[in-house]
CSV table of C-alpha atoms and ligand atoms in Angstrom, one decimal:
chain,number,residue,atom,x,y,z
A,25,MET,CA,64.8,26.8,-23.1
A,26,ARG,CA,66.1,25.6,-26.5
A,27,GLU,CA,63.9,26.1,-29.6
A,28,THR,CA,63.4,22.4,-30.0
A,29,GLU,CA,61.8,22.1,-26.5
A,30,LYS,CA,59.1,24.5,-27.2
A,31,THR,CA,55.8,22.6,-27.6
A,32,TYR,CA,52.2,23.7,-27.3
A,33,PHE,CA,48.8,22.1,-26.7
A,34,ILE,CA,45.5,24.0,-27.3
A,35,THR,CA,42.2,23.1,-25.8
A,36,THR,CA,39.2,24.7,-27.6
A,37,TYR,CA,35.8,25.2,-26.1
A,38,GLY,CA,32.6,26.4,-27.9
A,39,CYS,CA,31.8,27.3,-31.5
A,40,GLN,CA,33.5,27.0,-34.9
A,41,MET,CA,34.7,30.6,-34.5
A,42,ASN,CA,36.8,29.5,-31.6
A,43,GLU,CA,38.1,26.5,-33.7
A,44,HIS,CA,39.1,29.0,-36.3
A,45,ASP,CA,40.8,31.3,-33.8
A,46,SER,CA,42.6,28.3,-32.3
A,47,GLU,CA,44.1,27.5,-35.7
A,48,ARG,CA,45.4,31.1,-35.8
A,49,LEU,CA,46.8,30.9,-32.3
A,50,ALA,CA,48.5,27.6,-33.3
A,51,GLY,CA,49.9,29.3,-36.5
A,52,MET,CA,51.4,32.1,-34.4
A,53,LEU,CA,53.0,29.7,-31.9
A,54,GLU,CA,54.5,27.7,-34.8
A,55,ALA,CA,55.9,30.9,-36.3
A,56,GLU,CA,57.5,31.4,-32.9
A,57,GLY,CA,59.2,28.0,-33.0
A,58,TYR,CA,56.7,25.9,-31.0
A,59,ALA,CA,55.8,22.4,-32.2
A,60,LYS,CA,52.4,20.8,-31.5
A,61,ALA,CA,52.4,18.4,-28.5
A,62,ASP,CA,50.3,15.2,-28.3
A,63,ALA,CA,49.0,15.9,-24.8
A,64,PRO,CA,48.9,18.8,-22.4
A,65,GLY,CA,51.1,16.9,-19.9
A,66,ASP,CA,53.9,17.0,-22.5
A,67,ALA,CA,53.6,20.6,-23.6
A,68,SER,CA,55.7,23.5,-22.5
A,69,LEU,CA,52.8,25.8,-23.3
A,70,VAL,CA,49.1,25.0,-22.6
A,71,LEU,CA,46.4,27.3,-24.0
A,72,PHE,CA,42.7,27.3,-23.2
A,73,ASN,CA,40.6,29.0,-25.9
A,74,THR,CA,37.5,29.6,-23.9
A,75,CYS,CA,33.7,30.0,-24.4
A,76,CYS,CA,31.1,31.7,-22.2
A,77,ILE,CA,27.9,31.1,-24.1
A,78,ARG,CA,26.4,29.0,-21.3
A,79,GLU,CA,27.3,28.7,-17.6
A,80,ASN,CA,28.7,25.2,-17.8
A,81,ALA,CA,31.4,26.5,-20.1
A,82,ASP,CA,32.6,28.8,-17.3
A,83,ASN,CA,32.6,26.0,-14.7
A,84,LYS,CA,34.6,23.8,-17.1
A,85,LEU,CA,37.4,26.4,-17.5
A,86,TYR,CA,37.9,27.1,-13.8
A,87,GLY,CA,37.9,23.3,-13.1
A,88,ASN,CA,40.6,22.9,-15.7
A,89,LEU,CA,42.7,25.8,-14.4
A,90,GLY,CA,42.5,24.1,-11.0
A,91,HIS,CA,44.1,20.9,-12.5
A,92,MET,CA,46.7,22.9,-14.2
A,93,LYS,CA,47.8,24.5,-10.9
A,94,ALA,CA,49.0,21.1,-9.7
A,95,ILE,CA,51.0,20.6,-13.0
A,96,LYS,CA,52.5,24.1,-12.7
A,97,ASP,CA,53.6,23.4,-9.1
A,98,VAL,CA,55.7,20.5,-10.5
A,99,ARG,CA,56.7,22.3,-13.8
A,100,PRO,CA,56.9,26.0,-13.0
A,101,ASP,CA,58.4,26.7,-16.5
A,102,MET,CA,55.3,25.6,-18.3
A,103,LYS,CA,53.4,28.6,-19.7
A,104,LEU,CA,49.6,28.7,-19.1
A,105,VAL,CA,47.6,30.9,-21.5
A,106,VAL,CA,43.8,31.7,-21.3
A,107,GLY,CA,42.2,33.3,-24.3
A,108,GLY,CA,38.8,33.7,-26.0
A,109,CYS,CA,35.3,34.7,-24.9
A,110,LEU,CA,35.4,33.8,-21.2
A,111,ALA,CA,38.7,35.8,-20.9
A,112,GLN,CA,37.0,38.7,-22.6
A,113,LYS,CA,34.0,38.4,-20.2
A,114,ASP,CA,35.9,37.8,-16.9
A,115,LYS,CA,38.8,40.1,-17.7
A,116,ALA,CA,41.0,40.6,-14.5
A,117,ALA,CA,38.9,38.1,-12.6
A,118,ILE,CA,40.8,35.2,-14.2
A,119,GLN,CA,44.0,36.4,-12.7
A,120,LYS,CA,42.3,36.9,-9.4
A,121,ARG,CA,40.8,33.4,-9.4
A,122,ALA,CA,43.9,31.7,-11.0
A,123,PRO,CA,47.0,33.8,-10.4
A,124,TRP,CA,49.2,31.0,-11.7
A,125,VAL,CA,48.0,31.8,-15.3
A,126,ASP,CA,50.9,33.4,-17.3
A,127,VAL,CA,48.9,35.1,-20.1
A,128,VAL,CA,45.3,36.3,-20.5
A,129,LEU,CA,44.2,37.7,-23.8
A,130,GLY,CA,40.7,38.4,-25.2
A,131,THR,CA,38.8,38.0,-28.5
A,132,HIS,CA,40.1,41.2,-30.1
A,133,ASN,CA,43.8,40.7,-29.7
A,134,LEU,CA,44.8,37.2,-30.8
A,135,ALA,CA,47.7,38.9,-32.6
A,136,SER,CA,49.2,40.0,-29.3
A,137,LEU,CA,50.0,36.5,-28.2
A,138,PRO,CA,53.7,36.5,-29.1
A,139,ARG,CA,54.3,39.8,-27.3
A,140,LEU,CA,52.4,38.8,-24.2
A,141,LEU,CA,54.3,35.6,-24.0
A,142,GLU,CA,57.5,37.6,-24.1
A,143,GLU,CA,56.2,39.9,-21.4
A,144,SER,CA,55.2,37.0,-19.2
A,145,ASN,CA,58.8,36.1,-18.7
A,146,SER,CA,58.9,38.8,-16.1
A,147,GLY,CA,55.5,38.2,-14.6
A,148,PRO,CA,51.9,37.6,-15.6
A,149,ALA,CA,50.8,39.4,-18.8
A,150,PHE,CA,47.2,40.5,-19.2
A,151,GLU,CA,45.6,42.3,-22.2
A,152,ILE,CA,41.9,42.6,-23.1
A,153,LEU,CA,40.9,45.1,-25.8
A,154,GLU,CA,37.4,46.4,-26.5
A,155,GLN,CA,37.8,46.4,-30.3
A,156,THR,CA,39.6,44.4,-32.9
A,157,GLU,CA,42.9,45.6,-34.1
A,158,VAL,CA,43.8,42.9,-36.6
A,159,PHE,CA,41.2,40.7,-38.4
A,160,PRO,CA,42.1,37.1,-37.2
A,161,SER,CA,42.1,35.9,-40.8
A,162,ALA,CA,45.2,38.0,-41.4
A,163,LEU,CA,47.2,35.9,-39.0
A,164,PRO,CA,49.2,32.8,-39.8
A,165,SER,CA,47.2,29.5,-39.5
A,166,ARG,CA,47.9,25.9,-38.6
A,167,ARG,CA,44.9,24.1,-39.9
A,168,ASN,CA,43.7,20.9,-38.2
A,169,SER,CA,42.6,19.4,-41.6
A,170,PRO,CA,44.4,19.5,-45.0
A,171,TRP,CA,41.0,19.2,-46.8
A,172,HIS,CA,38.7,21.4,-44.8
A,173,ALA,CA,39.1,25.0,-43.7
A,174,TRP,CA,37.1,27.5,-41.6
A,175,VAL,CA,36.9,30.9,-43.3
A,176,SER,CA,35.8,33.8,-41.3
A,177,ILE,CA,33.7,36.3,-43.3
A,178,SER,CA,32.7,38.6,-40.5
A,179,ILE,CA,33.3,38.9,-36.8
A,180,GLY,CA,31.0,40.3,-34.1
A,181,CYS,CA,27.2,40.7,-34.0
A,182,ASN,CA,24.9,43.8,-34.2
A,183,ASN,CA,21.9,41.9,-32.9
A,184,SER,CA,20.7,42.0,-29.4
A,185,CYS,CA,19.1,38.6,-28.7
A,186,THR,CA,18.3,39.0,-25.0
A,187,PHE,CA,19.7,35.6,-23.9
A,188,CYS,CA,23.1,36.0,-25.8
A,189,ILE,CA,26.4,37.2,-24.4
A,190,VAL,CA,28.1,37.1,-27.9
A,191,PRO,CA,27.7,40.8,-28.8
A,192,ALA,CA,29.2,41.7,-25.4
A,193,VAL,CA,32.3,39.6,-25.9
A,194,ARG,CA,32.7,39.6,-29.7
A,195,GLY,CA,31.8,43.3,-30.3
A,196,ASN,CA,30.1,44.9,-33.3
A,197,GLU,CA,29.9,43.3,-36.7
A,198,VAL,CA,32.9,43.9,-39.0
A,199,SER,CA,32.9,42.3,-42.4
A,200,ARG,CA,35.9,41.2,-44.3
A,201,ARG,CA,36.4,42.5,-47.9
A,202,LEU,CA,34.9,40.1,-50.5
A,203,GLY,CA,38.2,40.0,-52.5
A,204,ASP,CA,40.2,39.0,-49.4
A,205,ILE,CA,37.8,36.1,-48.7
A,206,VAL,CA,37.8,34.8,-52.3
A,207,GLY,CA,41.6,35.2,-52.3
A,208,GLU,CA,42.0,33.2,-49.1
A,209,VAL,CA,39.7,30.4,-50.5
A,210,GLU,CA,41.7,30.3,-53.7
A,211,GLU,CA,44.9,29.8,-51.8
A,212,LEU,CA,43.3,27.2,-49.6
A,213,VAL,CA,42.2,25.2,-52.7
A,214,ASP,CA,45.7,25.5,-54.1
A,215,ASP,CA,46.8,24.0,-50.8
A,216,GLY,CA,44.5,20.9,-51.2
A,217,VAL,CA,41.3,22.1,-49.4
A,218,VAL,CA,38.1,20.9,-51.0
A,219,GLU,CA,35.5,22.1,-48.5
A,220,VAL,CA,35.2,25.4,-46.7
A,221,THR,CA,32.8,26.5,-43.9
A,222,LEU,CA,32.1,30.2,-43.9
A,223,LEU,CA,31.9,31.7,-40.4
A,224,GLY,CA,30.1,34.7,-39.1
A,225,GLN,CA,27.6,35.3,-36.2
A,226,ASN,CA,25.1,36.5,-38.8
A,227,VAL,CA,26.4,35.5,-42.3
A,228,ASN,CA,23.4,37.0,-44.0
A,229,SER,CA,24.2,40.6,-43.0
A,230,TYR,CA,27.7,40.1,-44.3
A,231,GLY,CA,28.8,43.2,-46.2
A,232,ARG,CA,26.3,45.6,-44.7
A,233,ASP,CA,29.0,47.5,-43.0
A,234,LEU,CA,31.1,47.6,-46.2
A,235,ASP,CA,28.6,48.5,-49.0
A,236,GLY,CA,25.5,49.4,-47.0
A,237,THR,CA,23.9,46.3,-48.4
A,238,PRO,CA,24.2,42.6,-47.6
A,239,MET,CA,26.5,40.8,-50.0
A,240,PHE,CA,26.3,37.2,-48.9
A,241,SER,CA,24.7,35.9,-52.0
A,242,ARG,CA,27.3,37.6,-54.1
A,243,LEU,CA,30.0,35.9,-52.0
A,244,LEU,CA,28.4,32.5,-52.6
A,245,ARG,CA,28.3,33.1,-56.3
A,246,SER,CA,32.0,34.2,-56.4
A,247,LEU,CA,33.0,31.0,-54.5
A,248,ASP,CA,31.0,28.9,-57.0
A,249,ASP,CA,33.4,30.0,-59.7
A,250,ILE,CA,36.5,28.6,-57.9
A,251,GLU,CA,37.8,25.6,-59.8
A,252,GLY,CA,38.7,22.7,-57.5
A,253,LEU,CA,36.4,23.8,-54.6
A,254,GLU,CA,33.9,21.1,-54.0
A,255,ARG,CA,31.7,22.1,-51.0
A,256,VAL,CA,30.8,25.3,-49.3
A,257,ARG,CA,28.9,25.3,-46.0
A,258,PHE,CA,28.1,28.3,-43.8
A,259,THR,CA,27.0,29.1,-40.3
A,260,SER,CA,24.9,30.8,-39.3
A,261,PRO,CA,22.3,32.8,-41.1
A,262,HIS,CA,19.9,34.7,-38.9
A,263,PRO,CA,16.3,33.9,-40.0
A,264,LYS,CA,15.3,37.6,-40.0
A,265,ASP,CA,18.1,38.4,-42.6
A,266,PHE,CA,17.7,35.2,-44.6
A,267,ARG,CA,16.4,36.4,-48.0
A,268,ALA,CA,15.4,35.2,-51.4
A,269,ASP,CA,18.7,36.2,-53.0
A,270,THR,CA,20.6,33.9,-50.6
A,271,ILE,CA,18.1,31.1,-51.2
A,272,ALA,CA,18.5,31.5,-55.0
A,273,ALA,CA,22.3,31.5,-54.7
A,274,MET,CA,22.2,28.3,-52.6
A,275,ALA,CA,19.9,26.7,-55.2
A,276,GLU,CA,22.0,27.8,-58.2
A,277,CYS,CA,25.5,27.3,-57.0
A,278,ASP,CA,26.6,23.7,-57.3
A,279,VAL,CA,29.3,24.3,-54.7
A,280,VAL,CA,26.9,25.1,-51.9
A,281,CYS,CA,25.8,22.0,-49.9
A,282,GLU,CA,22.2,21.1,-49.6
A,283,HIS,CA,22.1,21.9,-45.9
A,284,ILE,CA,21.1,24.9,-43.9
A,285,HIS,CA,21.4,25.7,-40.2
A,286,LEU,CA,18.6,28.1,-39.4
A,287,PRO,CA,18.4,28.7,-35.7
A,288,VAL,CA,14.8,29.2,-34.5
A,289,GLN,CA,15.3,29.3,-30.7
A,290,ALA,CA,11.5,29.1,-29.8
A,291,GLY,CA,8.1,28.4,-31.4
A,292,SER,CA,6.0,31.0,-29.5
A,293,ASP,CA,5.7,34.5,-30.8
A,294,ARG,CA,5.6,35.9,-27.2
A,295,VAL,CA,8.9,34.1,-26.4
A,296,LEU,CA,10.5,35.1,-29.7
A,297,LYS,CA,9.6,38.8,-28.9
A,298,ARG,CA,11.1,38.6,-25.5
A,299,MET,CA,14.2,37.0,-27.0
A,300,LYS,CA,14.3,40.0,-29.5
A,301,ARG,CA,14.7,37.6,-32.4
A,302,ALA,CA,12.8,40.0,-34.8
A,303,TYR,CA,10.7,37.3,-36.6
A,304,THR,CA,7.5,35.5,-35.9
A,305,ARG,CA,6.8,31.8,-36.0
A,306,ARG,CA,4.8,32.4,-39.3
A,307,LYS,CA,7.6,34.3,-40.9
A,308,TYR,CA,10.2,31.7,-39.9
A,309,LEU,CA,8.1,28.8,-41.3
A,310,GLU,CA,7.6,30.8,-44.5
A,311,LYS,CA,11.4,30.9,-44.9
A,312,VAL,CA,11.6,27.2,-44.3
A,313,ALA,CA,9.0,26.6,-47.0
A,314,LEU,CA,10.9,28.9,-49.4
A,315,VAL,CA,14.1,26.9,-48.9
A,316,ARG,CA,12.3,23.6,-49.4
A,317,ASP,CA,10.7,24.9,-52.6
A,318,ALA,CA,14.0,26.1,-54.0
A,319,ILE,CA,16.1,23.1,-52.9
A,320,PRO,CA,13.7,20.1,-52.8
A,321,ASP,CA,15.9,17.6,-50.9
A,322,VAL,CA,17.5,20.2,-48.6
A,323,SER,CA,18.3,19.2,-45.0
A,324,ILE,CA,17.6,21.8,-42.3
A,325,SER,CA,19.0,22.0,-38.7
A,326,THR,CA,18.3,24.4,-36.0
A,327,ASP,CA,19.1,25.6,-32.4
A,328,ILE,CA,16.4,25.7,-29.8
A,329,ILE,CA,16.4,27.1,-26.2
A,330,VAL,CA,14.2,25.5,-23.7
A,331,GLY,CA,13.1,27.3,-20.5
A,332,PHE,CA,13.6,30.9,-21.5
A,333,PRO,CA,12.4,33.1,-18.5
A,334,GLY,CA,8.7,33.2,-18.4
A,335,GLU,CA,8.1,30.4,-20.9
A,336,THR,CA,4.8,28.8,-20.1
A,337,GLU,CA,3.8,25.1,-20.7
A,338,SER,CA,1.6,26.2,-23.6
A,339,GLU,CA,4.4,28.4,-25.1
A,340,PHE,CA,6.8,25.4,-24.9
A,341,ALA,CA,4.1,23.3,-26.6
A,342,GLU,CA,4.3,25.8,-29.5
A,343,THR,CA,8.0,24.9,-29.8
A,344,LEU,CA,7.0,21.3,-30.1
A,345,THR,CA,4.4,22.0,-32.8
A,346,LEU,CA,6.9,24.2,-34.7
A,347,VAL,CA,9.4,21.4,-34.6
A,348,SER,CA,6.8,19.0,-36.0
A,349,GLU,CA,5.9,21.4,-38.8
A,350,ALA,CA,9.5,22.4,-39.7
A,351,ARG,CA,10.6,18.7,-39.7
A,352,TYR,CA,14.3,19.4,-39.0
A,353,ASP,CA,16.9,16.9,-39.8
A,354,SER,CA,18.6,17.7,-36.5
A,355,ALA,CA,18.5,20.2,-33.7
A,356,TYR,CA,21.0,21.5,-31.1
A,357,THR,CA,18.9,21.8,-28.0
A,358,PHE,CA,19.9,24.0,-25.0
A,359,GLN,CA,18.5,24.6,-21.6
A,360,TYR,CA,18.4,28.4,-21.0
A,361,SER,CA,21.4,29.6,-19.0
A,362,PRO,CA,21.4,33.1,-17.5
A,363,ARG,CA,24.4,35.1,-18.7
A,364,PRO,CA,25.8,38.3,-17.3
A,365,MET,CA,25.5,41.4,-19.5
A,366,THR,CA,22.3,40.1,-21.1
A,367,GLU,CA,18.8,41.4,-20.8
A,368,ALA,CA,17.1,38.0,-20.1
A,369,ALA,CA,19.2,37.5,-17.0
A,370,ASP,CA,17.3,40.3,-15.3
A,371,MET,CA,13.8,39.2,-16.6
A,372,ASP,CA,11.2,37.7,-14.3
A,373,GLY,CA,10.1,34.1,-14.5
A,374,HIS,CA,13.2,32.1,-14.3
A,375,LEU,CA,12.0,28.4,-14.3
A,376,PRO,CA,12.9,25.6,-11.9
A,377,LYS,CA,15.6,23.2,-13.2
A,378,GLU,CA,13.2,20.2,-13.1
A,379,VAL,CA,10.6,22.0,-15.3
A,380,VAL,CA,13.2,22.8,-17.9
A,381,GLN,CA,14.7,19.3,-17.8
A,382,GLU,CA,11.4,17.7,-18.3
A,383,ARG,CA,10.5,20.0,-21.3
A,384,PHE,CA,14.0,19.4,-22.7
A,385,GLU,CA,13.6,15.6,-22.6
A,386,ARG,CA,10.2,15.9,-24.4
A,387,LEU,CA,11.8,18.0,-27.1
A,388,ILE,CA,14.7,15.6,-27.6
A,389,ARG,CA,12.3,12.6,-27.9
A,390,LEU,CA,10.2,14.4,-30.5
A,391,GLN,CA,13.2,15.6,-32.5
A,392,ASP,CA,14.9,12.2,-32.4
A,393,ALA,CA,11.8,10.6,-34.0
A,394,ILE,CA,11.7,13.3,-36.7
A,395,SER,CA,15.5,12.9,-37.3
A,396,LEU,CA,15.0,9.2,-37.8
A,397,GLU,CA,12.2,9.8,-40.3
A,398,ARG,CA,14.3,12.4,-42.2
A,399,ASN,CA,17.2,10.0,-42.3
A,400,LEU,CA,15.1,7.1,-43.6
A,401,ARG,CA,14.4,9.2,-46.8
A,402,HIS,CA,18.0,8.6,-47.8
A,403,VAL,CA,17.8,4.8,-47.6
A,404,ALA,CA,18.4,3.2,-51.0
A,405,THR,CA,19.9,6.5,-52.4
A,406,THR,CA,23.5,6.9,-53.6
A,407,GLN,CA,25.4,9.7,-51.9
A,408,GLU,CA,28.8,11.3,-52.2
A,409,VAL,CA,30.7,11.4,-48.9
A,410,ILE,CA,34.0,12.9,-47.8
A,411,VAL,CA,35.8,10.4,-45.5
A,412,GLU,CA,36.4,11.8,-42.1
A,413,GLY,CA,38.3,8.9,-40.5
A,414,ALA,CA,37.7,5.5,-39.0
A,415,SER,CA,34.4,4.9,-37.3
A,416,LYS,CA,34.8,5.6,-33.5
A,417,LYS,CA,33.0,2.3,-32.6
A,418,ASP,CA,34.4,0.0,-35.3
A,419,ALA,CA,37.8,0.3,-36.8
A,420,THR,CA,36.9,-1.8,-39.8
A,421,ARG,CA,34.5,0.9,-40.9
A,422,LEU,CA,34.9,4.5,-42.1
A,423,THR,CA,32.9,7.5,-41.4
A,424,GLY,CA,32.0,10.0,-44.1
A,425,ARG,CA,29.8,13.1,-44.4
A,426,THR,CA,27.3,13.7,-47.1
A,427,ARG,CA,26.5,17.1,-48.7
A,428,HIS,CA,23.4,17.0,-46.5
A,429,ASN,CA,25.7,17.0,-43.5
A,430,LYS,CA,24.8,13.4,-42.5
A,431,LEU,CA,27.4,11.0,-41.1
A,432,VAL,CA,27.5,7.6,-42.9
A,433,HIS,CA,29.4,4.6,-41.5
A,434,PHE,CA,30.5,2.0,-44.1
A,435,PRO,CA,33.0,-0.8,-44.5
A,436,SER,CA,36.5,0.5,-44.9
A,437,ASP,CA,38.4,0.2,-48.2
A,438,GLY,CA,41.4,1.8,-46.7
A,439,ALA,CA,40.5,5.3,-48.0
A,440,ARG,CA,42.4,8.1,-46.5
A,441,ASP,CA,40.7,11.0,-44.7
A,442,GLY,CA,39.6,13.6,-47.2
A,443,SER,CA,38.9,11.1,-50.0
A,444,PHE,CA,35.6,11.2,-51.8
A,445,ARG,CA,33.6,7.9,-51.9
A,446,THR,CA,30.2,6.9,-53.3
A,447,VAL,CA,28.0,5.0,-50.9
A,448,ARG,CA,24.5,3.4,-51.2
A,449,ILE,CA,22.6,4.1,-48.0
A,450,THR,CA,21.5,0.8,-46.4
A,451,GLY,CA,20.2,1.9,-43.0
A,452,ALA,CA,19.1,4.9,-41.0
A,453,HIS,CA,19.3,5.9,-37.3
A,454,ALA,CA,18.4,9.2,-35.7
A,455,HIS,CA,22.0,10.5,-35.6
A,456,TYR,CA,23.7,8.6,-38.5
A,457,LEU,CA,23.3,6.5,-41.6
A,458,GLU,CA,24.8,3.2,-42.6
A,459,GLY,CA,26.0,2.4,-46.2
A,460,GLU,CA,28.0,0.3,-48.5
A,461,LEU,CA,30.6,1.4,-51.1
A,462,VAL,CA,29.5,1.5,-54.7
A,463,GLU,CA,31.3,2.4,-57.9
A,464,GLY,CA,30.0,4.8,-60.4
A,465,ARG,CA,27.6,7.8,-60.4
A,466,ARG,CA,28.0,10.4,-57.7
A,467,GLU,CA,25.1,12.5,-56.6
A,468,SER,CA,26.9,15.8,-56.6
A,469,PRO,CA,26.8,17.8,-59.9
A,470,ARG,CA,30.1,19.3,-58.7
A,471,VAL,CA,31.7,15.9,-58.4
A,472,ARG,CA,30.4,14.7,-61.8
A,473,ARG,CA,32.3,17.6,-63.4
A,474,ARG,CA,35.5,16.8,-61.5
A,475,VAL,CA,38.3,15.2,-63.4
A,476,SER,CA,40.5,13.8,-60.6
A,477,LEU,CA,39.7,13.3,-56.9
A,478,PRO,CA,42.2,14.5,-54.3
A,479,LEU,CA,43.4,12.0,-51.7
A,480,VAL,CA,44.8,13.5,-48.6
A,481,GLY,CA,45.0,12.7,-44.9
A,482,ALA,CA,42.9,14.8,-42.5
A,483,ALA,CA,41.1,15.6,-39.3
A,484,ALA,CA,37.3,16.0,-39.5
A,485,PRO,CA,35.4,19.3,-39.0
A,486,GLN,CA,32.9,19.0,-36.1
A,487,GLY,CA,29.3,20.0,-36.3
A,488,ARG,CA,28.3,22.7,-33.8
A,489,ALA,CA,25.4,25.0,-33.0
A,490,GLY,CA,25.2,28.4,-34.6
A,491,CYS,CA,22.9,31.1,-33.4
B,21,5AD,N1,21.3,29.8,-22.8
B,21,5AD,C1,21.1,28.7,-23.5
B,21,5AD,N2,21.5,28.6,-24.8
B,21,5AD,C2,22.0,29.7,-25.4
B,21,5AD,N3,22.5,29.9,-26.6
B,21,5AD,C3,23.0,31.2,-26.7
B,21,5AD,N4,22.9,31.8,-25.5
B,21,5AD,C4,22.3,30.9,-24.7
B,21,5AD,C5,21.9,30.9,-23.3
B,21,5AD,N5,22.1,32.0,-22.6
B,21,5AD,C6,22.3,28.9,-27.7
B,21,5AD,C7,21.5,29.5,-28.9
B,21,5AD,C8,22.5,29.8,-29.9
B,21,5AD,C9,23.5,28.7,-29.7
B,21,5AD,C10,24.8,28.9,-30.3
B,21,5AD,O1,23.6,28.7,-28.3
B,21,5AD,O2,20.6,28.5,-29.3
B,21,5AD,O3,21.9,29.7,-31.2
B,22,SF4,FE1,24.0,37.6,-32.4
B,22,SF4,FE2,23.4,35.0,-32.6
B,22,SF4,FE3,23.8,36.0,-30.2
B,22,SF4,FE4,21.6,36.7,-31.5
B,22,SF4,S1,22.2,34.6,-30.8
B,22,SF4,S2,23.0,38.1,-30.4
B,22,SF4,S3,22.4,36.8,-33.7
B,22,SF4,S4,25.4,35.9,-31.8
């Protein structure tokens, strides 16, 4: 095959860490002479970067591999690659179930992709390692957005939440050196990036394996000093490790957005204990109160699991009362899904699907009402947004995101993606705001200090659950 015919298409499932890894996989493929294809049907290499956090993610992959078999039958030269968490979990089973796959690689060896592709010229190539050899941030990257970047600060997780498969597939926590992270962000800013999202399974314990003490607040303060960086987001802090020094850094650093994702998972102490979350409902709500005191207008989102094994109706009702007390801006809600290699999968008391579904719907109804109430507080305020593209429903409107992580739809003035705009909020719905463009004062202290605004084209970062 000539160099110019080498094209790739990557489909990414799951969390932001997978988005980040896919950008590295794309970077390595481009370094090998591949160009990005517009659709999988056109590509000479198709890669699935997989997720296994819930069972439906497994089913999706095997369904897609079935479709790819038909394409491979017609185009046997096409390379089919499976990477990521599900590959790490299923190991050799992928090649058993889908022997037409050319390359399988896990979460710890992204860097092996070029070698495995080479090896696959003489038969299927398979490699899953149990520990990381190269930190993925050291690999070349092909970012989806010129103005936003994912920045990995740690990989793996040392917690043992009983529902969660992540520690089994992502391994123990390894932090990146602070200087390396700051250096990467400085380079990104030089390259036109104005917003970064720091990624780790438990960002608050960042640095514990380096210095014996968490260093996340130090990291936030170091990033605040970077000229040209406008917004820092992070996901996710674990509530048990979320401490006063981080809250103070969030409040004091202009660059850190007024939004925090603080996954609660459940509102009952007995369920939290069986989940091994290492905090109580009271302790969690105390942290919410501390954040609200320090950052008065902060927006808070969360993750909640409904139907954990043994969850009674009254324990579920405690999740509802917690949601009412915490007054989240938004919540990612999940029905419990048993995962291999997790303690909860072997617990008694798995609940019937209909019971879980009914509770799930009640939770969504409650949260939607609270989300609307939280969004209404922005009406008549002026907000800074970064434009993320044309509105999906109406091409005459643009969609932007506020520092509070709210989507705002407003009439287009032709602004390119990545531009800053000021909007007055004119309407609120549970999942988005409406606004009109205004000139003049911007809400962000950071933006008030800025001299010139970057105008670049871009793809938008997607909101996702954390843990
Ligand atoms: N079942 C349902 N939801 C889960 N999550 C993690 N594991 C499971 C599971 N087995 C959810 C948690 C976590 C988010 C990323 O996914 O809420 O915070
Ligand atoms: Fe780690 Fe998050 Fe999974 Fe808990 S839910 S084990 S903190 S990745």
